[in-house]
PDB file of C-alpha atoms in Angstrom:
ATOM      1  CA  MET A   1      17.224  -1.598  -7.639  1.00 52.00           C
ATOM      2  CA  PHE A   2      18.059  -3.998  -4.765  1.00 52.00           C
ATOM      3  CA  GLU A   3      20.278  -6.145  -6.973  1.00 54.00           C
ATOM      4  CA  SER A   4      23.929  -7.130  -4.418  1.00 58.00           C
ATOM      5  CA  ILE A   5      22.556  -5.273  -0.782  1.00 67.00           C
ATOM      6  CA  GLY A   6      24.156  -5.891   2.080  1.00 76.00           C
ATOM      7  CA  LEU A   7      23.091  -5.731   5.757  1.00 81.00           C
ATOM      8  CA  ILE A   8      22.697  -1.841   5.884  1.00 85.00           C
ATOM      9  CA  GLU A   9      20.574  -1.300   2.750  1.00 84.00           C
ATOM     10  CA  ILE A  10      18.685  -4.701   4.132  1.00 83.00           C
ATOM     11  CA  LEU A  11      18.167  -2.730   7.263  1.00 88.00           C
ATOM     12  CA  VAL A  12      17.060   0.264   5.607  1.00 90.00           C
ATOM     13  CA  ILE A  13      14.784  -1.314   3.532  1.00 88.00           C
ATOM     14  CA  ILE A  14      12.521  -2.800   6.569  1.00 88.00           C
ATOM     15  CA  GLY A  15      12.983  -0.191   8.964  1.00 91.00           C
ATOM     16  CA  VAL A  16      11.016   2.242   5.581  1.00 93.00           C
ATOM     17  CA  LEU A  17       9.181  -0.518   4.413  1.00 91.00           C
ATOM     18  CA  LEU A  18       7.393  -0.403   8.469  1.00 92.00           C
ATOM     19  CA  VAL A  19       7.266   3.204   8.374  1.00 95.00           C
ATOM     20  CA  SER A  20       5.554   3.499   5.370  1.00 96.00           C
ATOM     21  CA  MET A  21       3.054   0.520   5.590  1.00 95.00           C
ATOM     22  CA  SER A  22       2.611   2.026   9.330  1.00 96.00           C
ATOM     23  CA  VAL A  23       1.695   5.393   7.910  1.00 97.00           C
ATOM     24  CA  HIS A  24      -0.470   3.803   5.567  1.00 97.00           C
ATOM     25  CA  GLU A  25      -2.604   1.555   7.771  1.00 97.00           C
ATOM     26  CA  ALA A  26      -3.319   4.862  10.538  1.00 97.00           C
ATOM     27  CA  MET A  27      -3.921   6.599   7.538  1.00 98.00           C
ATOM     28  CA  HIS A  28      -7.137   4.278   6.484  1.00 97.00           C
ATOM     29  CA  ALA A  29      -8.186   4.122  10.672  1.00 97.00           C
ATOM     30  CA  PHE A  30      -7.909   7.769  10.965  1.00 97.00           C
ATOM     31  CA  THR A  31      -9.706   8.846   8.019  1.00 98.00           C
ATOM     32  CA  GLY A  32     -12.829   6.126   9.143  1.00 97.00           C
ATOM     33  CA  LEU A  33     -12.626   7.504  12.548  1.00 97.00           C
ATOM     34  CA  LYS A  34     -12.961  11.080  11.076  1.00 97.00           C
ATOM     35  CA  LEU A  35     -15.801   9.806   8.873  1.00 97.00           C
ATOM     36  CA  GLY A  36     -17.880   8.155  11.881  1.00 95.00           C
ATOM     37  CA  ASP A  37     -16.584   4.696  12.268  1.00 95.00           C
ATOM     38  CA  ASP A  38     -14.246   3.820  15.136  1.00 95.00           C
ATOM     39  CA  THR A  39     -13.929  -0.040  14.213  1.00 95.00           C
ATOM     40  CA  ALA A  40     -10.421   0.373  13.642  1.00 96.00           C
ATOM     41  CA  ALA A  41      -9.380   2.998  16.675  1.00 95.00           C
ATOM     42  CA  GLU A  42     -10.839   0.505  19.121  1.00 95.00           C
ATOM     43  CA  GLU A  43      -8.412  -2.035  17.564  1.00 94.00           C
ATOM     44  CA  GLY A  44      -5.786   0.457  18.555  1.00 95.00           C
ATOM     45  CA  ARG A  45      -4.696   0.909  14.502  1.00 96.00           C
ATOM     46  CA  VAL A  46      -4.593   4.932  14.929  1.00 96.00           C
ATOM     47  CA  SER A  47      -1.332   4.276  15.137  1.00 96.00           C
ATOM     48  CA  LEU A  48       2.378   4.496  14.186  1.00 95.00           C
ATOM     49  CA  ASN A  49       3.465   1.707  16.012  1.00 95.00           C
ATOM     50  CA  PRO A  50       4.261  -1.579  13.109  1.00 93.00           C
ATOM     51  CA  LEU A  51       3.330  -4.210  15.535  1.00 93.00           C
ATOM     52  CA  LYS A  52      -0.292  -2.716  15.617  1.00 95.00           C
ATOM     53  CA  HIS A  53      -0.444  -3.288  11.991  1.00 96.00           C
ATOM     54  CA  ILE A  54       1.842  -6.499  11.369  1.00 93.00           C
ATOM     55  CA  ASP A  55       0.157  -9.922   9.926  1.00 92.00           C
ATOM     56  CA  PRO A  56       2.557 -12.602  10.140  1.00 90.00           C
ATOM     57  CA  PHE A  57       1.993 -13.841   6.695  1.00 90.00           C
ATOM     58  CA  LEU A  58       1.108 -10.897   4.860  1.00 87.00           C
ATOM     59  CA  THR A  59       3.853  -9.013   6.750  1.00 89.00           C
ATOM     60  CA  ILE A  60       6.271 -11.927   6.903  1.00 87.00           C
ATOM     61  CA  ILE A  61       6.302 -15.250   5.210  1.00 89.00           C
ATOM     62  CA  LEU A  62       4.579 -13.877   2.086  1.00 85.00           C
ATOM     63  CA  PRO A  63       7.625 -11.463   0.921  1.00 81.00           C
ATOM     64  CA  ILE A  64       9.894 -13.866   1.719  1.00 82.00           C
ATOM     65  CA  ILE A  65       8.219 -16.566  -0.740  1.00 84.00           C
ATOM     66  CA  THR A  66       7.125 -14.226  -3.279  1.00 79.00           C
ATOM     67  CA  ILE A  67      11.327 -12.760  -3.438  1.00 76.00           C
ATOM     68  CA  VAL A  68      12.499 -16.771  -4.247  1.00 77.00           C
ATOM     69  CA  LEU A  69       9.884 -16.888  -6.700  1.00 79.00           C
ATOM     70  CA  PHE A  70       9.730 -13.368  -8.597  1.00 74.00           C
ATOM     71  CA  GLN A  71      12.912 -11.862  -7.093  1.00 69.00           C
ATOM     72  CA  ALA A  72      10.436  -9.089  -5.877  1.00 71.00           C
ATOM     73  CA  PRO A  73       8.515  -8.698  -2.362  1.00 72.00           C
ATOM     74  CA  ILE A  74       4.948  -8.706  -2.409  1.00 78.00           C
ATOM     75  CA  LEU A  75       3.620  -7.878   1.005  1.00 80.00           C
ATOM     76  CA  ALA A  76       0.713  -6.395   3.011  1.00 86.00           C
ATOM     77  CA  ALA A  77      -0.101  -5.319   6.525  1.00 91.00           C
ATOM     78  CA  LYS A  78      -3.010  -6.487   8.487  1.00 92.00           C
ATOM     79  CA  PRO A  79      -6.227  -5.236   6.589  1.00 90.00           C
ATOM     80  CA  VAL A  80      -7.621  -2.256   8.551  1.00 94.00           C
ATOM     81  CA  PRO A  81     -10.939  -3.153   9.416  1.00 93.00           C
ATOM     82  CA  PHE A  82     -14.093  -0.681   9.042  1.00 90.00           C
ATOM     83  CA  ASN A  83     -18.273  -0.821   9.681  1.00 93.00           C
ATOM     84  CA  PRO A  84     -19.742   0.394   6.113  1.00 89.00           C
ATOM     85  CA  GLU A  85     -22.907   1.004   8.297  1.00 91.00           C
ATOM     86  CA  ARG A  86     -21.198   3.368  10.362  1.00 94.00           C
ATOM     87  CA  VAL A  87     -18.832   5.186   7.730  1.00 95.00           C
ATOM     88  CA  LYS A  88     -20.550   8.930   6.809  1.00 94.00           C
ATOM     89  CA  TYR A  89     -21.067   9.250   2.905  1.00 93.00           C
ATOM     90  CA  ASP A  90     -21.562   5.653   2.479  1.00 91.00           C
ATOM     91  CA  GLU A  91     -19.305   4.358  -0.504  1.00 93.00           C
ATOM     92  CA  PHE A  92     -17.652   7.545  -1.342  1.00 95.00           C
ATOM     93  CA  GLY A  93     -16.576   7.537   2.160  1.00 96.00           C
ATOM     94  CA  ALA A  94     -15.458   4.125   1.887  1.00 95.00           C
ATOM     95  CA  ALA A  95     -13.487   5.009  -0.872  1.00 97.00           C
ATOM     96  CA  LEU A  96     -12.212   7.825   1.114  1.00 97.00           C
ATOM     97  CA  ILE A  97     -10.882   5.555   3.490  1.00 97.00           C
ATOM     98  CA  ALA A  98      -9.409   3.547   1.086  1.00 97.00           C
ATOM     99  CA  ALA A  99      -7.661   5.945  -1.218  1.00 97.00           C
ATOM    100  CA  ALA A 100      -6.587   7.520   2.469  1.00 97.00           C
ATOM    101  CA  GLY A 101      -3.429   4.926   3.141  1.00 97.00           C
ATOM    102  CA  PRO A 102      -2.044   5.240  -0.858  1.00 97.00           C
ATOM    103  CA  ILE A 103      -2.099   9.224  -1.062  1.00 98.00           C
ATOM    104  CA  SER A 104      -0.116   9.011   2.489  1.00 98.00           C
ATOM    105  CA  ASN A 105       2.452   7.478   0.636  1.00 98.00           C
ATOM    106  CA  PHE A 106       2.419   9.882  -2.237  1.00 98.00           C
ATOM    107  CA  VAL A 107       2.674  12.427   0.243  1.00 98.00           C
ATOM    108  CA  LEU A 108       5.501  10.668   1.761  1.00 98.00           C
ATOM    109  CA  ALA A 109       7.679  10.218  -1.102  1.00 98.00           C
ATOM    110  CA  ALA A 110       6.987  13.696  -2.378  1.00 98.00           C
ATOM    111  CA  ILE A 111       8.574  15.012   0.829  1.00 97.00           C
ATOM    112  CA  GLY A 112      11.541  12.614   0.647  1.00 97.00           C
ATOM    113  CA  ALA A 113      12.122  14.374  -3.281  1.00 97.00           C
ATOM    114  CA  GLY A 114      11.303  18.087  -1.589  1.00 96.00           C
ATOM    115  CA  LEU A 115      14.172  16.843   1.008  1.00 96.00           C
ATOM    116  CA  LEU A 116      16.414  15.285  -1.999  1.00 95.00           C
ATOM    117  CA  ALA A 117      16.162  18.278  -3.790  1.00 94.00           C
ATOM    118  CA  VAL A 118      16.653  20.966  -1.063  1.00 95.00           C
ATOM    119  CA  LEU A 119      19.612  19.053   1.086  1.00 93.00           C
ATOM    120  CA  ASN A 120      21.487  17.396  -2.017  1.00 92.00           C
ATOM    121  CA  PRO A 121      22.692  14.541   0.520  1.00 92.00           C
ATOM    122  CA  VAL A 122      25.167  11.970   0.285  1.00 92.00           C
ATOM    123  CA  GLY A 123      26.150   8.806   1.470  1.00 91.00           C
ATOM    124  CA  LEU A 124      23.978   7.129   3.250  1.00 91.00           C
ATOM    125  CA  PHE A 125      21.452   9.722   4.310  1.00 94.00           C
ATOM    126  CA  ALA A 126      21.107   9.907  -0.005  1.00 95.00           C
ATOM    127  CA  TYR A 127      20.514   6.270   0.201  1.00 93.00           C
ATOM    128  CA  ILE A 128      17.752   5.868   2.730  1.00 95.00           C
ATOM    129  CA  LEU A 129      15.932   9.154   1.117  1.00 96.00           C
ATOM    130  CA  THR A 130      15.836   7.749  -2.564  1.00 95.00           C
ATOM    131  CA  ILE A 131      14.519   4.300  -1.096  1.00 94.00           C
ATOM    132  CA  PHE A 132      11.921   5.746   0.925  1.00 97.00           C
ATOM    133  CA  ILE A 133      10.780   7.801  -2.648  1.00 97.00           C
ATOM    134  CA  PHE A 134      11.053   4.649  -4.315  1.00 95.00           C
ATOM    135  CA  LEU A 135       9.099   2.435  -1.823  1.00 94.00           C
ATOM    136  CA  ASN A 136       6.449   4.558  -0.963  1.00 96.00           C
ATOM    137  CA  VAL A 137       5.701   5.466  -4.671  1.00 97.00           C
ATOM    138  CA  LEU A 138       5.711   1.671  -5.065  1.00 95.00           C
ATOM    139  CA  LEU A 139       3.135   1.448  -2.486  1.00 95.00           C
ATOM    140  CA  PHE A 140       1.190   3.916  -3.705  1.00 97.00           C
ATOM    141  CA  VAL A 141       1.198   2.401  -7.502  1.00 97.00           C
ATOM    142  CA  PHE A 142       0.492  -1.030  -6.586  1.00 95.00           C
ATOM    143  CA  ASN A 143      -2.569  -0.425  -3.514  1.00 95.00           C
ATOM    144  CA  LEU A 144      -4.141   1.802  -6.203  1.00 96.00           C
ATOM    145  CA  LEU A 145      -4.500  -0.844  -8.718  1.00 95.00           C
ATOM    146  CA  PRO A 146      -8.183  -2.124  -9.132  1.00 94.00           C
ATOM    147  CA  ILE A 147      -8.244  -5.238  -7.919  1.00 93.00           C
ATOM    148  CA  PRO A 148      -9.916  -6.288  -4.758  1.00 92.00           C
ATOM    149  CA  PRO A 149      -8.778  -6.322  -1.813  1.00 89.00           C
ATOM    150  CA  LEU A 150      -5.962  -3.481  -3.071  1.00 94.00           C
ATOM    151  CA  ASP A 151      -7.506  -0.175  -2.305  1.00 96.00           C
ATOM    152  CA  GLY A 152      -7.733   0.746  -5.647  1.00 97.00           C
ATOM    153  CA  SER A 153     -10.633  -1.336  -6.150  1.00 96.00           C
ATOM    154  CA  ARG A 154     -12.374   0.263  -2.977  1.00 95.00           C
ATOM    155  CA  VAL A 155     -11.846   3.614  -5.224  1.00 96.00           C
ATOM    156  CA  LEU A 156     -13.171   2.305  -7.851  1.00 97.00           C
ATOM    157  CA  TYR A 157     -16.571   0.891  -6.663  1.00 96.00           C
ATOM    158  CA  ALA A 158     -17.524   3.733  -5.724  1.00 95.00           C
ATOM    159  CA  PHE A 159     -17.626   5.274  -9.263  1.00 94.00           C
ATOM    160  CA  SER A 160     -18.799   2.215 -10.871  1.00 96.00           C
ATOM    161  CA  PRO A 161     -22.293   1.480 -12.255  1.00 95.00           C
ATOM    162  CA  GLU A 162     -23.811  -1.590 -10.393  1.00 95.00           C
ATOM    163  CA  PRO A 163     -23.000  -3.895 -13.032  1.00 96.00           C
ATOM    164  CA  VAL A 164     -19.435  -2.861 -12.163  1.00 96.00           C
ATOM    165  CA  GLN A 165     -19.870  -3.653  -8.519  1.00 95.00           C
ATOM    166  CA  ARG A 166     -21.470  -6.786  -8.848  1.00 96.00           C
ATOM    167  CA  PHE A 167     -18.505  -7.779 -11.150  1.00 96.00           C
ATOM    168  CA  LEU A 168     -15.236  -6.832  -8.213  1.00 95.00           C
ATOM    169  CA  ALA A 169     -17.974  -7.970  -5.293  1.00 94.00           C
ATOM    170  CA  ALA A 170     -17.969 -11.147  -6.828  1.00 95.00           C
ATOM    171  CA  ILE A 171     -14.301 -11.400  -7.318  1.00 95.00           C
ATOM    172  CA  GLU A 172     -13.257  -9.914  -3.891  1.00 93.00           C
ATOM    173  CA  PRO A 173     -12.955 -13.495  -2.054  1.00 92.00           C
ATOM    174  CA  PHE A 174     -10.471 -14.600  -4.997  1.00 93.00           C
ATOM    175  CA  GLY A 175      -8.244 -11.382  -5.398  1.00 91.00           C
ATOM    176  CA  PHE A 176      -5.340 -12.264  -3.224  1.00 87.00           C
ATOM    177  CA  PHE A 177      -5.109 -15.333  -5.534  1.00 90.00           C
ATOM    178  CA  ILE A 178      -5.801 -12.861  -8.653  1.00 93.00           C
ATOM    179  CA  VAL A 179      -2.898 -10.422  -7.330  1.00 90.00           C
ATOM    180  CA  ILE A 180      -0.621 -14.125  -7.436  1.00 87.00           C
ATOM    181  CA  GLY A 181      -1.617 -15.188 -10.369  1.00 91.00           C
ATOM    182  CA  LEU A 182      -0.655 -12.071 -12.398  1.00 91.00           C
ATOM    183  CA  ALA A 183       2.192 -11.759 -10.704  1.00 86.00           C
ATOM    184  CA  VAL A 184       2.882 -15.877 -11.909  1.00 85.00           C
ATOM    185  CA  SER A 185       1.728 -14.697 -15.715  1.00 91.00           C
ATOM    186  CA  GLY A 186       4.478 -11.688 -15.562  1.00 88.00           C
ATOM    187  CA  VAL A 187       1.527  -9.305 -16.125  1.00 92.00           C
ATOM    188  CA  LEU A 188       1.902  -7.911 -12.604  1.00 91.00           C
ATOM    189  CA  PHE A 189       5.337  -6.484 -12.270  1.00 89.00           C
ATOM    190  CA  PRO A 190       6.056  -5.083 -15.655  1.00 93.00           C
ATOM    191  CA  ILE A 191       2.433  -2.720 -15.255  1.00 94.00           C
ATOM    192  CA  VAL A 192       3.491  -1.507 -11.656  1.00 94.00           C
ATOM    193  CA  SER A 193       6.905  -0.530 -12.918  1.00 94.00           C
ATOM    194  CA  THR A 194       5.624   1.237 -15.191  1.00 96.00           C
ATOM    195  CA  LEU A 195       3.348   3.249 -13.299  1.00 96.00           C
ATOM    196  CA  ARG A 196       6.388   3.452 -10.528  1.00 96.00           C
ATOM    197  CA  ASP A 197       8.250   5.275 -13.109  1.00 96.00           C
ATOM    198  CA  SER A 198       5.920   7.306 -14.309  1.00 97.00           C
ATOM    199  CA  VAL A 199       4.893   8.786 -10.549  1.00 97.00           C
ATOM    200  CA  LEU A 200       9.330   8.712 -10.011  1.00 96.00           C
ATOM    201  CA  GLN A 201       9.454  10.877 -12.873  1.00 95.00           C
ATOM    202  CA  LEU A 202       6.785  13.843 -12.467  1.00 94.00           C
ATOM    203  CA  LEU A 203       8.440  13.469  -8.389  1.00 94.00           C
ATOM    204  CA  LEU A 204      12.130  13.567  -9.243  1.00 86.00           C
TER     205      LEU A 204
END
């Protein structure tokens, strides 16, 4: 989808990523606040302002590196902090906080798909909606992978037996390197692409 793109297309992609990322992170923080933990709120993370969520390495430098290496961006926002001792429902509360981000991206993609079907737009608006749907589905699928520190690992942790929880806790410090390793090995992108296409087919 991103082959031979021009300046307008690049600006659209950046704009959509900033909006989608900001909603994703704000929903993590908002859900944490509703579950009794104001840690993220105190840092101003219940906000749609992208500047509150940008991490210099994860959001800017990392995608540049991965585009050069893999012809596909891997990026993340600044992690949203939370205090598990303050969160209601213990591990399940933490899972709700984690799931809130990807679910928000799915909802955004569904709204975009609805607008695409109802309005049947053409030109630049059609392109913006298509990219909006595509990238939000991508964020939804990628973040739900059960690999620490991705959101899916926190959801898996809450519903797993103790041996699996111990395993997830043990590999969490190396999660970033596991994701990069899966990308380098060629395993990551086919999995993400297959899941992405399944969700897109559902929505469109």
